[in-house]
Short mmCIF file of C-alpha atoms and ligand atoms in Angstrom, two decimals:
data_model
loop_
_atom_site.label_atom_id
_atom_site.label_comp_id
_atom_site.label_asym_id
_atom_site.label_seq_id
_atom_site.Cartn_x
_atom_site.Cartn_y
_atom_site.Cartn_z
CA MET A 187 6.37 10.94 10.62
CA ALA A 188 7.98 10.79 7.19
CA TYR A 189 5.70 10.26 4.23
CA LYS A 190 6.94 7.26 2.23
CA LYS A 191 6.39 6.13 -1.35
CA VAL A 192 5.78 2.40 -1.75
CA LEU A 193 5.63 0.50 -5.04
CA THR A 194 3.70 -2.74 -5.05
CA ILE A 195 3.77 -5.12 -7.99
CA GLN A 196 1.03 -7.74 -8.16
CA ASP A 197 -2.13 -8.58 -10.06
CA ILE A 198 -5.51 -6.93 -10.12
CA SER A 199 -8.04 -9.63 -9.35
CA CYS A 200 -11.16 -7.57 -10.01
CA VAL A 201 -13.20 -9.66 -7.57
CA GLY A 202 -11.81 -11.82 -4.78
CA GLN A 203 -10.08 -9.64 -2.16
CA CYS A 204 -6.45 -10.37 -2.89
CA SER A 205 -3.36 -8.79 -4.39
CA LEU A 206 -3.73 -5.10 -5.31
CA THR A 207 -7.31 -4.72 -4.07
CA VAL A 208 -5.91 -5.65 -0.65
CA ALA A 209 -2.42 -4.10 -0.78
CA LEU A 210 -3.53 -0.67 -1.96
CA PRO A 211 -6.10 0.04 0.78
CA ILE A 212 -3.96 -1.47 3.53
CA LEU A 213 -0.80 0.44 2.57
CA SER A 214 -2.79 3.65 2.14
CA ALA A 215 -4.42 3.14 5.55
CA CYS A 216 -0.93 2.81 7.02
CA GLY A 217 -0.27 6.32 5.72
CA HIS A 218 1.93 5.58 2.72
CA GLU A 219 1.72 6.87 -0.83
CA THR A 220 1.12 3.67 -2.76
CA CYS A 221 2.15 3.27 -6.39
CA ILE A 222 1.19 0.16 -8.31
CA LEU A 223 2.50 -1.87 -11.20
CA PRO A 224 -0.21 -4.40 -12.12
CA SER A 225 1.23 -7.73 -13.26
CA ALA A 226 -2.02 -9.01 -14.78
CA VAL A 227 -5.75 -8.32 -14.74
CA LEU A 228 -8.02 -11.23 -13.83
CA SER A 229 -11.80 -11.25 -13.51
CA THR A 230 -11.36 -13.06 -10.17
CA HIS A 231 -8.52 -14.80 -8.38
CA THR A 232 -7.75 -18.39 -9.38
CA GLY A 233 -8.47 -20.07 -6.05
CA GLY A 234 -11.91 -21.58 -6.39
CA PHE A 235 -13.50 -19.63 -9.23
CA THR A 236 -13.63 -21.29 -12.64
CA GLY A 237 -13.49 -19.64 -16.05
CA PHE A 238 -11.63 -16.54 -14.88
CA THR A 239 -10.14 -14.18 -17.47
CA PHE A 240 -6.41 -13.47 -17.39
CA ARG A 241 -4.65 -10.61 -19.17
CA ASP A 242 -0.90 -10.75 -18.78
CA LEU A 243 0.55 -7.21 -18.57
CA THR A 244 4.22 -8.20 -19.01
CA ASP A 245 4.51 -6.34 -22.32
CA ASP A 246 3.26 -3.07 -20.78
CA MET A 247 5.85 -3.08 -18.04
CA PRO A 248 9.03 -1.92 -19.84
CA ALA A 249 7.39 1.28 -21.18
CA ILE A 250 5.86 2.06 -17.76
CA VAL A 251 9.22 1.63 -16.05
CA ASP A 252 11.03 3.65 -18.77
CA HIS A 253 8.60 6.51 -18.20
CA TRP A 254 9.21 6.38 -14.44
CA ARG A 255 12.96 6.52 -15.05
CA LYS A 256 12.54 9.59 -17.28
CA GLU A 257 10.53 11.23 -14.50
CA ASN A 258 13.22 10.28 -11.94
CA ILE A 259 10.70 8.33 -9.91
CA SER A 260 12.07 6.03 -7.21
CA PHE A 261 10.66 4.32 -4.14
CA ASP A 262 11.18 4.01 -0.37
CA ALA A 263 9.86 0.45 -0.50
CA ILE A 264 9.15 -2.12 -3.18
CA TYR A 265 6.83 -5.02 -2.40
CA THR A 266 6.10 -7.73 -4.95
CA GLY A 267 3.44 -10.45 -4.94
CA TYR A 268 1.61 -12.53 -7.55
CA LEU A 269 3.29 -12.04 -10.95
CA GLY A 270 1.98 -12.75 -14.42
CA SER A 271 4.74 -14.57 -16.32
CA ILE A 272 8.26 -15.90 -16.18
CA LYS A 273 9.51 -13.04 -18.37
CA GLN A 274 7.98 -10.63 -15.87
CA VAL A 275 10.13 -12.04 -13.06
CA GLY A 276 13.22 -10.68 -14.86
CA ILE A 277 11.62 -7.25 -15.25
CA VAL A 278 10.66 -7.25 -11.57
CA LYS A 279 14.19 -8.26 -10.53
CA ASN A 280 15.53 -5.29 -12.46
CA ILE A 281 13.00 -2.98 -10.76
CA LEU A 282 14.07 -4.31 -7.34
CA ASP A 283 17.72 -3.79 -8.25
CA THR A 284 17.42 -0.29 -9.71
CA MET A 285 14.25 1.61 -8.74
CA GLY A 286 14.75 1.93 -4.98
CA LYS A 287 15.94 5.03 -3.12
CA GLU A 288 19.11 4.65 -1.07
CA LYS A 289 17.47 3.00 1.96
CA CYS A 290 14.70 1.28 0.00
CA VAL A 291 13.25 -1.77 1.75
CA LYS A 292 12.47 -4.60 -0.67
CA VAL A 293 9.98 -7.29 0.25
CA VAL A 294 9.14 -10.27 -1.94
CA ASP A 295 6.11 -12.42 -1.24
CA PRO A 296 6.55 -15.41 -3.59
CA ALA A 297 2.72 -15.75 -3.77
CA PHE A 298 2.64 -18.90 -5.89
CA ALA A 299 1.58 -21.76 -3.61
CA ASP A 300 -0.39 -22.82 -0.55
CA HIS A 301 -1.16 -26.10 1.25
CA GLY A 302 1.69 -27.80 -0.64
CA LYS A 303 0.28 -26.96 -4.09
CA LEU A 304 1.17 -24.39 -6.75
CA TYR A 305 -1.59 -21.93 -7.73
CA SER A 306 -3.15 -23.07 -10.98
CA ILE A 307 -1.22 -20.94 -13.51
CA PHE A 308 2.25 -21.69 -12.13
CA ASP A 309 4.77 -24.50 -12.75
CA MET A 310 8.31 -25.38 -11.68
CA GLU A 311 9.77 -23.17 -14.41
CA TYR A 312 8.08 -20.21 -12.70
CA VAL A 313 9.35 -21.38 -9.30
CA ASN A 314 12.89 -21.57 -10.68
CA ALA A 315 12.58 -18.04 -12.05
CA MET A 316 11.31 -16.81 -8.67
CA LYS A 317 14.50 -18.12 -7.01
CA THR A 318 16.36 -15.32 -8.80
CA LEU A 319 14.47 -12.72 -6.72
CA CYS A 320 15.95 -14.05 -3.45
CA PRO A 321 19.23 -12.08 -3.64
CA SER A 322 17.40 -8.95 -4.82
CA CYS A 323 15.11 -8.57 -1.80
CA ASP A 324 15.77 -7.62 1.81
CA ILE A 325 12.99 -9.77 3.22
CA LEU A 326 11.34 -12.83 1.67
CA VAL A 327 7.87 -13.59 3.05
CA PRO A 328 7.02 -17.16 2.06
CA ASN A 329 4.56 -19.61 3.54
CA LEU A 330 5.91 -23.12 4.10
CA SER A 331 4.64 -24.35 0.71
CA GLU A 332 6.48 -21.61 -1.17
CA ALA A 333 9.62 -22.11 0.91
CA CYS A 334 9.52 -25.84 0.06
CA PHE A 335 9.05 -25.29 -3.67
CA LEU A 336 11.89 -22.75 -3.71
CA THR A 337 14.27 -25.02 -1.82
CA GLY A 338 13.29 -28.44 -3.19
CA MET A 339 12.33 -29.62 0.31
CA GLU A 340 9.42 -32.02 0.70
CA TYR A 341 6.31 -30.18 1.97
CA ARG A 342 5.14 -31.47 5.35
CA GLU A 343 2.11 -30.66 7.46
CA ASP A 344 3.85 -32.28 10.42
CA TYR A 345 7.29 -30.92 11.05
CA ASP A 346 9.79 -30.04 13.74
CA GLU A 347 12.33 -27.31 14.29
CA GLN A 348 15.07 -29.29 12.54
CA TYR A 349 13.02 -29.41 9.34
CA VAL A 350 12.31 -25.67 9.40
CA LEU A 351 16.01 -24.94 10.03
CA GLN A 352 16.87 -26.99 6.93
CA VAL A 353 14.37 -25.04 4.83
CA LEU A 354 15.81 -21.77 6.14
CA ALA A 355 19.40 -22.86 5.44
CA ARG A 356 18.46 -23.61 1.84
CA LEU A 357 16.69 -20.24 1.47
CA VAL A 358 19.85 -18.55 2.70
CA GLY A 359 21.71 -20.62 0.09
CA LEU A 360 19.49 -19.00 -2.55
CA GLY A 361 20.67 -15.58 -1.41
CA CYS A 362 17.93 -14.61 1.08
CA LYS A 363 19.15 -12.25 3.81
CA THR A 364 16.07 -12.16 5.99
CA VAL A 365 13.10 -14.53 5.86
CA LEU A 366 9.71 -14.02 7.50
CA MET A 367 7.89 -17.35 7.30
CA THR A 368 4.15 -17.42 7.85
CA GLY A 369 1.99 -20.26 9.13
CA ILE A 370 4.77 -21.75 11.28
CA SER A 371 4.21 -23.29 14.69
CA PHE A 372 5.52 -26.35 16.53
CA ASP A 373 2.27 -26.57 18.46
CA LYS A 374 -0.49 -28.12 16.32
CA GLU A 375 -3.18 -26.09 18.08
CA LYS A 376 -1.52 -22.81 17.10
CA THR A 377 0.01 -21.01 14.15
CA GLY A 378 2.54 -18.24 13.93
CA ILE A 379 5.42 -16.53 12.23
CA LEU A 380 9.14 -17.09 12.23
CA LEU A 381 11.65 -14.37 11.49
CA TYR A 382 15.13 -15.45 10.41
CA ASP A 383 17.59 -12.59 10.33
CA ASN A 384 21.33 -13.16 9.99
CA GLY A 385 21.38 -16.43 11.93
CA LYS A 386 18.95 -15.19 14.60
CA ILE A 387 15.47 -16.71 14.87
CA GLN A 388 12.44 -15.10 16.53
CA ARG A 389 9.04 -16.76 16.67
CA TYR A 390 5.57 -15.55 17.54
CA GLU A 391 2.68 -17.98 17.99
CA HIS A 392 -0.98 -17.16 18.15
CA GLU A 393 -4.44 -18.70 17.98
CA LYS A 394 -5.17 -20.84 14.93
CA MET A 395 -8.66 -20.55 13.47
CA PRO A 396 -10.42 -23.73 12.30
CA LYS A 397 -10.62 -22.41 8.74
CA SER A 398 -8.09 -20.21 6.99
CA ALA A 399 -9.31 -17.78 4.32
CA HIS A 400 -8.22 -17.04 0.78
CA GLY A 401 -5.98 -14.00 0.30
CA THR A 402 -4.73 -13.88 3.89
CA GLY A 403 -1.13 -14.13 2.63
CA ASP A 404 -1.68 -10.84 0.78
CA ILE A 405 -3.35 -9.22 3.79
CA TYR A 406 -0.45 -10.34 5.96
CA ALA A 407 2.31 -9.18 3.59
CA SER A 408 0.60 -5.82 2.96
CA ALA A 409 0.17 -5.10 6.68
CA PHE A 410 3.75 -6.24 7.29
CA VAL A 411 5.12 -3.86 4.65
CA GLY A 412 2.85 -1.08 5.93
CA ALA A 413 4.18 -1.49 9.47
CA LEU A 414 7.79 -1.88 8.36
CA VAL A 415 7.67 1.29 6.26
CA LYS A 416 6.09 3.03 9.25
CA GLY A 417 9.39 2.39 11.06
CA LYS A 418 8.55 -0.77 13.03
CA LYS A 419 11.31 -3.38 13.34
CA ALA A 420 10.75 -6.52 11.22
CA PHE A 421 9.67 -8.75 14.13
CA SER A 422 7.32 -6.15 15.55
CA ALA A 423 5.87 -5.52 12.04
CA GLY A 424 5.47 -9.29 11.63
CA LYS A 425 3.53 -9.54 14.90
CA ILE A 426 1.27 -6.60 14.04
CA ALA A 427 0.50 -8.15 10.65
CA ALA A 428 -0.26 -11.49 12.33
CA GLU A 429 -2.70 -9.95 14.84
CA TYR A 430 -4.47 -7.98 12.11
CA THR A 431 -4.73 -10.98 9.78
CA LEU A 432 -6.10 -13.13 12.59
CA GLN A 433 -8.81 -10.51 13.23
CA CYS A 434 -9.70 -10.48 9.49
CA ILE A 435 -10.09 -14.27 9.54
CA LYS A 436 -12.24 -14.08 12.68
CA ASP A 437 -14.46 -11.48 11.03
CA THR A 438 -14.99 -13.82 8.05
CA GLN A 439 -15.20 -17.25 9.74
CA ASN A 440 -18.96 -17.51 10.13
CA ASP A 441 -20.03 -16.15 6.75
CA LYS A 442 -20.31 -19.15 4.42
CA LYS A 443 -21.16 -16.92 1.45
CA HIS A 444 -17.83 -15.16 1.85
CA TRP A 445 -15.69 -18.19 0.91
CA TYR A 446 -13.48 -16.34 -1.62
CA GLY A 447 -11.60 -13.92 0.62
CA ALA A 448 -11.22 -12.40 4.05
CA LYS A 449 -13.13 -9.34 5.21
CA PHE A 450 -10.08 -7.17 5.85
CA GLU A 451 -11.77 -3.75 5.70
CA PRO A 452 -13.70 -3.64 9.02
CA ALA A 453 -10.48 -4.41 10.93
CA ILE A 454 -8.46 -1.57 9.35
CA PRO A 455 -9.04 0.67 12.42
CA TYR A 456 -7.63 -2.19 14.54
CA LEU A 457 -4.52 -2.29 12.31
CA ILE A 458 -4.04 1.44 12.82
CA GLU A 459 -4.48 0.98 16.58
CA LEU A 460 -1.77 -1.71 16.54
CA LEU A 461 0.51 0.60 14.53
CA ASN A 462 0.05 3.45 17.00
CA LYS A 463 0.82 1.37 20.11
O1 LIG B 263 -3.65 -14.44 -2.88
C1 LIG B 263 -2.78 -14.93 -3.82
C2 LIG B 263 -3.34 -14.77 -5.20
C3 LIG B 263 -3.17 -13.57 -5.87
N1 LIG B 263 -3.63 -13.38 -7.12
C4 LIG B 263 -4.29 -14.35 -7.76
C5 LIG B 263 -4.50 -15.59 -7.14
C6 LIG B 263 -4.03 -15.81 -5.85
C7 LIG B 263 -4.22 -17.09 -5.18
O2 LIG B 263 -4.84 -17.97 -5.66
O3 LIG B 263 -5.18 -16.54 -7.80
C8 LIG B 263 -4.78 -14.10 -9.15
#
């Protein structure tokens, strides 16, 4: 099996089990060399903690990337998540456009909203900037909230296939080639994923847990990229990531003290088992 070099660009939330502290171990466990470009350093994530610190690393990025260029460093995959500023979106777009090897797979997780609401540091100006990443990635991995903000569609908890098709059509209008939507199901008792690829739709539904957990979008996207880079087809990688994420949520469900994230580490052997099937 080829050894692949993945670059992931997202924040370091020192405590909180999200972003790089999730992506790095998951991608490494999948067997990939994992390079990072931290977008910001926070004391914790912003979802439920108050008084967190936030250091924006936008100004460090150009020199880091220049050095990589001088060293002729390029990547088999580039996966972006939570970014630190609007200016940074432009830098990240340029990285997506220029730092990949010939067959580089580029995955963008918008990572700016959930349950119909933007994460606390973001606004519509940021959302508008994020639209510019759509044509630069191969696969966009939004949840329904992010897809709605990007497309200007009203966010609904209750929806039908027609509504989702409209959201997808608008994402394609923004330049998306392939979209893997998370948290989509037409059965209220379930949840699932939907892969849109060149007009073709594939869906996979699974058990929905009573409570979701913080950071599961990052766990999902990291496992998806890990599986994809391992050579799995997008739909199969999407299903593997869904099964793994579900297990992480199950492992966390009954621990009230663990409200800030999902326990993704104990299920890593299960992820590897799924990858080897
Ligand atoms: O999991 C998404 C995420 C990543 N990084 C930071 C966050 C969040 C969600 O709230 O606050 C800093």
